């Protein structure tokens, strides 16, 4: 079954072709970062308009790259939420129109299910059940996963998401948006141990997170170092380092706790922050002690992309799920409302 996947929930247009027998055939991505950079964040209306411009050319591109014809496509999956409503509507309308024209089914996919299943695009796939750490720009969640659509939320951030904390720290250090990769690069040059940032909520039981206090701590440290002048390069690197270490340590502690609580030995990490090299290394190190294994997507599939939507959609379309006649997107959509899938592909 050959599935076209469209991702347009935010500021990335992602398109991919996934075949349930042959795997990922092609994927293409256009990031709108340059469009939004002067505003310091994503402007919803500009995002929608650019999805309108980019989606069809990217579809042509993946069809060409995969060497298939449109008549080979068996279904179209698109992100139906959560996300920016206008951006979601562009993907949904295009996907449903194409599917209707081609006489194939379409299906709206949950964006976070897409992230969660992205590690399945790798040659080494995790087996159910596992714990998923979803760390993206808008979400920080620990989820128990017993199969596709069988999700139980164990804990989440009570305020900022981890990615959001990276982005805000980047801003304080004068780095562009999205800040995660920039902060990580500065942190590499930072000296460990100069600042000791708090590890939020690790001493409290439970699996929730909070990153807004860390943000304030970063802001105060920046102000103290700067005084009346500018931050020195050394201060910037050391602050980035201390911030990254605090986030990584917090995430690692909670992941271990979730595995112990659920008596599981497999952890899956997904979402933009899961591209972070230090987080990967520290998790691997900590979980080795627990005889647990960690799986994550290739860096390009950690942030938003069409491949994860094509994959998640393919599993559900293969099991017979299709869109109803009513076109609907859901800017807010709790993942535990998803329908469980009996037949996982
Ligand atoms: P959501 O999926 O919750 O709706 P989103 O789609 O905006 O949010 P993603 O595209 O999954 O989020 O991830 C983007 C986030 O990942 C940004 O906050 C970015 O700073 C962060 N990020 C990307 N690479 C890294 C990295 N190497 N280290 C830390 N953070 C990173
Ligand atoms: Mg993005
Ligand atoms: Fe995302």
GROMACS .gro file of C-alpha atoms and ligand atoms in nm:
model
  378
    1UNK     CA    1   0.000   0.000   0.000
    2UNK     CA    2   0.153   0.331  -0.116
    3UNK     CA    3   0.060   0.632   0.097
    4UNK     CA    4   0.122   1.001   0.036
    5UNK     CA    5   0.171   1.192   0.363
    6UNK     CA    6   0.132   1.569   0.411
    7UNK     CA    7   0.246   1.763   0.717
    8UNK     CA    8   0.139   2.129   0.740
    9UNK     CA    9   0.058   2.182   1.108
   10UNK     CA   10   0.305   2.462   1.173
   11UNK     CA   11   0.596   2.613   0.982
   12UNK     CA   12   0.725   2.313   0.789
   13UNK     CA   13   0.573   2.175   0.471
   14UNK     CA   14   0.658   1.804   0.475
   15UNK     CA   15   0.562   1.557   0.203
   16UNK     CA   16   0.652   1.188   0.176
   17UNK     CA   17   0.564   0.861   0.005
   18UNK     CA   18   0.565   0.554   0.229
   19UNK     CA   19   0.504   0.204   0.103
   20UNK     CA   20   0.395  -0.055   0.359
   21UNK     CA   21   0.610  -0.319   0.186
   22UNK     CA   22   0.904  -0.118   0.054
   23UNK     CA   23   0.932   0.147   0.327
   24UNK     CA   24   0.999   0.517   0.275
   25UNK     CA   25   1.035   0.589  -0.097
   26UNK     CA   26   1.087   0.966  -0.093
   27UNK     CA   27   1.042   1.269   0.127
   28UNK     CA   28   1.073   1.644   0.084
   29UNK     CA   29   1.064   1.930   0.330
   30UNK     CA   30   1.038   2.303   0.308
   31UNK     CA   31   1.109   2.495   0.628
   32UNK     CA   32   0.955   2.841   0.660
   33UNK     CA   33   1.215   2.952   0.917
   34UNK     CA   34   1.339   3.238   0.697
   35UNK     CA   35   0.984   3.370   0.649
   36UNK     CA   36   0.917   3.398   1.023
   37UNK     CA   37   1.265   3.488   1.149
   38UNK     CA   38   1.210   3.865   1.149
   39UNK     CA   39   0.903   3.823   1.373
   40UNK     CA   40   1.082   3.602   1.629
   41UNK     CA   41   0.815   3.331   1.603
   42UNK     CA   42   0.566   3.169   1.366
   43UNK     CA   43   0.306   3.404   1.210
   44UNK     CA   44   0.001   3.180   1.148
   45UNK     CA   45  -0.135   3.358   0.839
   46UNK     CA   46   0.206   3.363   0.669
   47UNK     CA   47   0.243   2.993   0.751
   48UNK     CA   48  -0.091   2.902   0.587
   49UNK     CA   49  -0.014   3.102   0.275
   50UNK     CA   50   0.323   2.942   0.229
   51UNK     CA   51   0.181   2.589   0.271
   52UNK     CA   52  -0.054   2.680  -0.017
   53UNK     CA   53   0.247   2.771  -0.231
   54UNK     CA   54   0.473   2.479  -0.141
   55UNK     CA   55   0.265   2.166  -0.093
   56UNK     CA   56   0.179   2.080  -0.456
   57UNK     CA   57   0.534   2.136  -0.590
   58UNK     CA   58   0.669   1.915  -0.308
   59UNK     CA   59   0.415   1.644  -0.398
   60UNK     CA   60   0.539   1.655  -0.760
   61UNK     CA   61   0.894   1.632  -0.630
   62UNK     CA   62   0.840   1.317  -0.418
   63UNK     CA   63   0.640   1.144  -0.693
   64UNK     CA   64   0.926   1.212  -0.934
   65UNK     CA   65   1.194   1.109  -0.683
   66UNK     CA   66   1.015   0.784  -0.596
   67UNK     CA   67   0.965   0.704  -0.964
   68UNK     CA   68   0.597   0.627  -0.915
   69UNK     CA   69   0.287   0.752  -1.089
   70UNK     CA   70  -0.014   0.910  -0.917
   71UNK     CA   71  -0.219   0.605  -1.011
   72UNK     CA   72   0.008   0.395  -0.782
   73UNK     CA   73  -0.097   0.595  -0.475
   74UNK     CA   74  -0.345   0.405  -0.255
   75UNK     CA   75  -0.429   0.673   0.001
   76UNK     CA   76  -0.347   1.019   0.133
   77UNK     CA   77  -0.268   1.093   0.498
   78UNK     CA   78  -0.242   1.445   0.637
   79UNK     CA   79  -0.194   1.607   0.977
   80UNK     CA   80  -0.540   1.691   1.114
   81UNK     CA   81  -0.416   1.835   1.447
   82UNK     CA   82  -0.297   1.958   1.684
   83UNK     CA   83  -0.152   2.271   1.525
   84UNK     CA   84  -0.236   2.608   1.369
   85UNK     CA   85  -0.589   2.591   1.233
   86UNK     CA   86  -0.523   2.768   0.901
   87UNK     CA   87  -0.209   2.565   0.834
   88UNK     CA   88  -0.394   2.242   0.915
   89UNK     CA   89  -0.681   2.340   0.683
   90UNK     CA   90  -0.442   2.379   0.389
   91UNK     CA   91  -0.306   2.025   0.429
   92UNK     CA   92  -0.648   1.876   0.498
   93UNK     CA   93  -0.813   2.044   0.198
   94UNK     CA   94  -0.535   1.948  -0.041
   95UNK     CA   95  -0.514   1.590   0.085
   96UNK     CA   96  -0.887   1.535   0.068
   97UNK     CA   97  -0.921   1.694  -0.276
   98UNK     CA   98  -0.637   1.487  -0.421
   99UNK     CA   99  -0.772   1.168  -0.265
  100UNK     CA  100  -1.118   1.242  -0.401
  101UNK     CA  101  -0.979   1.312  -0.746
  102UNK     CA  102  -0.767   0.997  -0.743
  103UNK     CA  103  -1.052   0.784  -0.606
  104UNK     CA  104  -0.856   0.672  -0.298
  105UNK     CA  105  -0.925   0.717   0.075
  106UNK     CA  106  -0.780   0.996   0.287
  107UNK     CA  107  -0.714   1.000   0.659
  108UNK     CA  108  -0.639   1.274   0.913
  109UNK     CA  109  -0.347   1.184   1.139
  110UNK     CA  110  -0.257   1.309   1.488
  111UNK     CA  111   0.066   1.510   1.468
  112UNK     CA  112   0.204   1.370   1.797
  113UNK     CA  113   0.124   1.013   1.692
  114UNK     CA  114   0.330   1.093   1.385
  115UNK     CA  115   0.623   1.205   1.603
  116UNK     CA  116   0.576   0.905   1.832
  117UNK     CA  117   0.589   0.654   1.546
  118UNK     CA  118   0.878   0.823   1.359
  119UNK     CA  119   1.135   0.581   1.511
  120UNK     CA  120   0.952   0.307   1.316
  121UNK     CA  121   1.104   0.452   0.998
  122UNK     CA  122   1.447   0.329   1.115
  123UNK     CA  123   1.586  -0.017   1.036
  124UNK     CA  124   1.595  -0.106   1.409
  125UNK     CA  125   1.239  -0.068   1.534
  126UNK     CA  126   1.122  -0.075   1.894
  127UNK     CA  127   0.865  -0.335   1.997
  128UNK     CA  128   0.549  -0.260   2.195
  129UNK     CA  129   0.499  -0.197   2.481
  130UNK     CA  130   0.733   0.096   2.545
  131UNK     CA  131   0.759   0.436   2.708
  132UNK     CA  132   0.768   0.730   2.470
  133UNK     CA  133   0.929   1.060   2.558
  134UNK     CA  134   0.778   1.321   2.326
  135UNK     CA  135   0.993   1.633   2.334
  136UNK     CA  136   0.904   1.894   2.076
  137UNK     CA  137   0.838   2.265   2.044
  138UNK     CA  138   0.491   2.240   2.195
  139UNK     CA  139   0.492   1.915   2.396
  140UNK     CA  140   0.690   1.741   2.669
  141UNK     CA  141   0.514   1.417   2.750
  142UNK     CA  142   0.581   1.069   2.882
  143UNK     CA  143   0.340   0.821   2.731
  144UNK     CA  144   0.294   0.449   2.786
  145UNK     CA  145   0.248   0.293   2.442
  146UNK     CA  146   0.091  -0.053   2.416
  147UNK     CA  147   0.029  -0.041   2.042
  148UNK     CA  148  -0.076   0.206   1.775
  149UNK     CA  149  -0.350   0.421   1.928
  150UNK     CA  150  -0.303   0.265   2.273
  151UNK     CA  151  -0.160   0.560   2.458
  152UNK     CA  152  -0.169   0.644   2.826
  153UNK     CA  153  -0.031   0.982   2.931
  154UNK     CA  154   0.195   0.932   3.234
  155UNK     CA  155   0.321   1.286   3.275
  156UNK     CA  156   0.369   1.614   3.091
  157UNK     CA  157   0.499   1.964   3.128
  158UNK     CA  158   0.286   2.182   3.350
  159UNK     CA  159   0.412   2.493   3.172
  160UNK     CA  160   0.668   2.533   2.890
  161UNK     CA  161   0.770   2.247   2.662
  162UNK     CA  162   1.139   2.151   2.657
  163UNK     CA  163   1.176   2.278   2.298
  164UNK     CA  164   1.012   2.605   2.393
  165UNK     CA  165   1.261   2.643   2.682
  166UNK     CA  166   1.547   2.587   2.433
  167UNK     CA  167   1.395   2.849   2.202
  168UNK     CA  168   1.355   3.107   2.481
  169UNK     CA  169   1.706   3.046   2.611
  170UNK     CA  170   1.834   3.093   2.258
  171UNK     CA  171   1.659   3.428   2.239
  172UNK     CA  172   1.819   3.539   2.570
  173UNK     CA  173   2.159   3.443   2.428
  174UNK     CA  174   2.095   3.635   2.106
  175UNK     CA  175   2.052   3.325   1.890
  176UNK     CA  176   1.797   3.284   1.607
  177UNK     CA  177   1.475   3.080   1.611
  178UNK     CA  178   1.439   2.780   1.634
  179UNK     CA  179   1.703   2.792   1.900
  180UNK     CA  180   1.757   2.427   2.002
  181UNK     CA  181   2.039   2.343   1.761
  182UNK     CA  182   2.208   2.682   1.821
  183UNK     CA  183   2.202   2.642   2.200
  184UNK     CA  184   2.341   2.289   2.160
  185UNK     CA  185   2.629   2.419   1.947
  186UNK     CA  186   2.720   2.688   2.204
  187UNK     CA  187   2.687   2.437   2.489
  188UNK     CA  188   2.956   2.219   2.330
  189UNK     CA  189   3.207   2.500   2.389
  190UNK     CA  190   3.084   2.571   2.743
  191UNK     CA  191   3.265   2.477   3.058
  192UNK     CA  192   3.078   2.225   3.271
  193UNK     CA  193   3.030   2.305   3.639
  194UNK     CA  194   3.066   2.683   3.621
  195UNK     CA  195   2.692   2.732   3.677
  196UNK     CA  196   2.467   2.489   3.854
  197UNK     CA  197   2.115   2.527   3.714
  198UNK     CA  198   1.822   2.372   3.903
  199UNK     CA  199   1.674   2.040   3.788
  200UNK     CA  200   1.305   2.126   3.803
  201UNK     CA  201   1.068   1.887   3.985
  202UNK     CA  202   1.311   1.596   4.013
  203UNK     CA  203   1.272   1.575   4.389
  204UNK     CA  204   0.896   1.551   4.367
  205UNK     CA  205   0.736   1.216   4.292
  206UNK     CA  206   0.553   1.171   3.963
  207UNK     CA  207   0.630   1.218   3.599
  208UNK     CA  208   0.533   1.577   3.528
  209UNK     CA  209   0.779   1.842   3.414
  210UNK     CA  210   0.814   2.216   3.454
  211UNK     CA  211   1.055   2.427   3.255
  212UNK     CA  212   0.942   2.782   3.320
  213UNK     CA  213   1.148   2.817   3.642
  214UNK     CA  214   1.458   2.714   3.452
  215UNK     CA  215   1.384   2.989   3.202
  216UNK     CA  216   1.372   3.249   3.482
  217UNK     CA  217   1.695   3.109   3.628
  218UNK     CA  218   1.859   3.146   3.286
  219UNK     CA  219   1.731   3.502   3.255
  220UNK     CA  220   1.870   3.595   3.600
  221UNK     CA  221   2.206   3.436   3.520
  222UNK     CA  222   2.223   3.626   3.191
  223UNK     CA  223   2.146   3.952   3.375
  224UNK     CA  224   2.407   3.883   3.647
  225UNK     CA  225   2.679   3.801   3.392
  226UNK     CA  226   2.598   4.093   3.167
  227UNK     CA  227   2.592   4.365   3.431
  228UNK     CA  228   2.591   4.693   3.241
  229UNK     CA  229   2.762   4.554   2.932
  230UNK     CA  230   2.729   4.272   2.680
  231UNK     CA  231   2.748   3.898   2.751
  232UNK     CA  232   3.095   3.764   2.678
  233UNK     CA  233   3.130   3.468   2.441
  234UNK     CA  234   3.249   3.258   2.733
  235UNK     CA  235   2.944   3.347   2.944
  236UNK     CA  236   2.712   3.261   2.655
  237UNK     CA  237   2.874   2.919   2.607
  238UNK     CA  238   2.879   2.841   2.980
  239UNK     CA  239   2.514   2.942   3.025
  240UNK     CA  240   2.407   2.734   2.724
  241UNK     CA  241   2.598   2.441   2.870
  242UNK     CA  242   2.443   2.470   3.216
  243UNK     CA  243   2.094   2.510   3.068
  244UNK     CA  244   2.129   2.209   2.838
  245UNK     CA  245   2.269   1.995   3.120
  246UNK     CA  246   1.975   2.083   3.345
  247UNK     CA  247   1.717   1.996   3.077
  248UNK     CA  248   1.893   1.674   2.982
  249UNK     CA  249   1.936   1.563   3.346
  250UNK     CA  250   1.568   1.631   3.418
  251UNK     CA  251   1.448   1.439   3.115
  252UNK     CA  252   1.679   1.145   3.190
  253UNK     CA  253   1.562   1.119   3.552
  254UNK     CA  254   1.195   1.117   3.451
  255UNK     CA  255   1.250   0.861   3.174
  256UNK     CA  256   1.417   0.622   3.417
  257UNK     CA  257   1.137   0.676   3.663
  258UNK     CA  258   0.871   0.604   3.397
  259UNK     CA  259   1.044   0.282   3.291
  260UNK     CA  260   1.071   0.167   3.653
  261UNK     CA  261   0.711   0.257   3.731
  262UNK     CA  262   0.575   0.070   3.428
  263UNK     CA  263   0.834  -0.211   3.454
  264UNK     CA  264   0.936  -0.163   3.092
  265UNK     CA  265   1.278  -0.175   2.925
  266UNK     CA  266   1.223   0.013   2.602
  267UNK     CA  267   1.224   0.388   2.564
  268UNK     CA  268   1.135   0.570   2.246
  269UNK     CA  269   1.220   0.936   2.210
  270UNK     CA  270   1.078   1.163   1.940
  271UNK     CA  271   1.014   1.529   1.855
  272UNK     CA  272   1.263   1.805   1.775
  273UNK     CA  273   1.453   1.796   2.106
  274UNK     CA  274   1.524   1.424   2.055
  275UNK     CA  275   1.777   1.536   1.793
  276UNK     CA  276   1.989   1.675   2.078
  277UNK     CA  277   2.317   1.483   2.084
  278UNK     CA  278   2.376   1.524   2.457
  279UNK     CA  279   2.029   1.403   2.542
  280UNK     CA  280   2.084   1.097   2.324
  281UNK     CA  281   2.420   1.021   2.482
  282UNK     CA  282   2.306   1.073   2.842
  283UNK     CA  283   1.989   0.866   2.797
  284UNK     CA  284   2.184   0.584   2.642
  285UNK     CA  285   2.432   0.591   2.929
  286UNK     CA  286   2.166   0.604   3.201
  287UNK     CA  287   1.947   0.337   3.045
  288UNK     CA  288   2.234   0.095   2.993
  289UNK     CA  289   2.247   0.069   3.373
  290UNK     CA  290   1.880  -0.030   3.372
  291UNK     CA  291   1.930  -0.281   3.090
  292UNK     CA  292   1.693  -0.069   2.890
  293UNK     CA  293   1.723   0.034   2.527
  294UNK     CA  294   1.651   0.368   2.367
  295UNK     CA  295   1.524   0.427   2.012
  296UNK     CA  296   1.494   0.755   1.824
  297UNK     CA  297   1.438   0.877   1.470
  298UNK     CA  298   1.713   0.996   1.236
  299UNK     CA  299   1.769   1.370   1.304
  300UNK     CA  300   1.567   1.482   0.995
  301UNK     CA  301   1.266   1.290   1.125
  302UNK     CA  302   1.288   1.430   1.482
  303UNK     CA  303   1.147   1.768   1.377
  304UNK     CA  304   0.830   1.801   1.168
  305UNK     CA  305   0.827   1.600   0.846
  306UNK     CA  306   0.594   1.427   0.603
  307UNK     CA  307   0.744   1.080   0.647
  308UNK     CA  308   0.608   1.035   1.000
  309UNK     CA  309   0.259   1.133   0.881
  310UNK     CA  310   0.279   0.899   0.581
  311UNK     CA  311   0.391   0.618   0.814
  312UNK     CA  312   0.123   0.672   1.082
  313UNK     CA  313  -0.145   0.717   0.814
  314UNK     CA  314  -0.032   0.402   0.633
  315UNK     CA  315  -0.073   0.191   0.948
  316UNK     CA  316  -0.425   0.319   1.003
  317UNK     CA  317  -0.532   0.307   0.637
  318UNK     CA  318  -0.397  -0.049   0.618
  319UNK     CA  319  -0.620  -0.138   0.912
  320UNK     CA  320  -0.919   0.003   0.724
  321UNK     CA  321  -0.962   0.345   0.884
  322UNK     CA  322  -1.067   0.624   0.649
  323UNK     CA  323  -1.192   0.982   0.682
  324UNK     CA  324  -1.561   1.043   0.718
  325UNK     CA  325  -1.730   1.279   0.470
  326UNK     CA  326  -1.704   1.570   0.712
  327UNK     CA  327  -1.381   1.771   0.680
  328UNK     CA  328  -1.244   1.840   1.021
  329UNK     CA  329  -0.918   1.956   1.176
  330UNK     CA  330  -0.854   1.980   1.548
  331UNK     CA  331  -0.619   2.256   1.667
  332UNK     CA  332  -0.641   2.092   2.013
  333UNK     CA  333  -0.655   1.714   2.027
  334UNK     CA  334  -0.561   1.500   2.332
  335UNK     CA  335  -0.377   1.191   2.212
  336UNK     CA  336  -0.561   0.953   2.442
  337UNK     CA  337  -0.880   1.015   2.241
  338UNK     CA  338  -0.729   0.825   1.947
  339UNK     CA  339  -0.884   0.501   1.830
  340UNK     CA  340  -0.678   0.191   1.918
  341UNK     CA  341  -0.557  -0.012   1.623
  342UNK     CA  342  -0.610  -0.388   1.643
  343UNK     CA  343  -0.388  -0.473   1.348
  344UNK     CA  344  -0.051  -0.302   1.372
  345UNK     CA  345   0.153  -0.311   1.052
  346LIG     P1  346   0.482   2.014   1.835
  346LIG     O1  347   0.528   1.893   1.762
  346LIG     O2  348   0.478   1.998   1.983
  346LIG     O3  349   0.357   2.070   1.778
  346LIG     P2  350   0.686   2.149   1.683
  346LIG     O4  351   0.630   2.070   1.571
  346LIG     O5  352   0.710   2.295   1.665
  346LIG     O6  353   0.593   2.128   1.813
  346LIG     P3  354   0.922   1.995   1.648
  346LIG     O7  355   0.932   2.035   1.505
  346LIG     O8  356   0.906   1.854   1.678
  346LIG     O9  357   0.820   2.083   1.730
  346LIG    O10  358   1.056   2.042   1.720
  346LIG     C1  359   1.101   2.174   1.718
  346LIG     C2  360   1.167   2.204   1.849
  346LIG    O11  361   1.282   2.120   1.865
  346LIG     C3  362   1.216   2.347   1.861
  346LIG    O12  363   1.176   2.396   1.987
  346LIG     C4  364   1.367   2.334   1.851
  346LIG    O13  365   1.438   2.434   1.921
  346LIG     C5  366   1.390   2.198   1.913
  346LIG     N1  367   1.517   2.135   1.867
  346LIG     C6  368   1.551   2.101   1.742
  346LIG     N2  369   1.676   2.050   1.739
  346LIG     C7  370   1.722   2.053   1.867
  346LIG     C8  371   1.845   2.017   1.931
  346LIG     N3  372   1.946   1.965   1.862
  346LIG     N4  373   1.854   2.036   2.065
  346LIG     C9  374   1.752   2.087   2.135
  346LIG     N5  375   1.635   2.124   2.081
  346LIG    C10  376   1.619   2.107   1.949
  347LIG    MG1  377   0.876   2.366   1.320
  348LIG    FE1  378   0.599   1.868   1.571
   0.00000   0.00000   0.00000
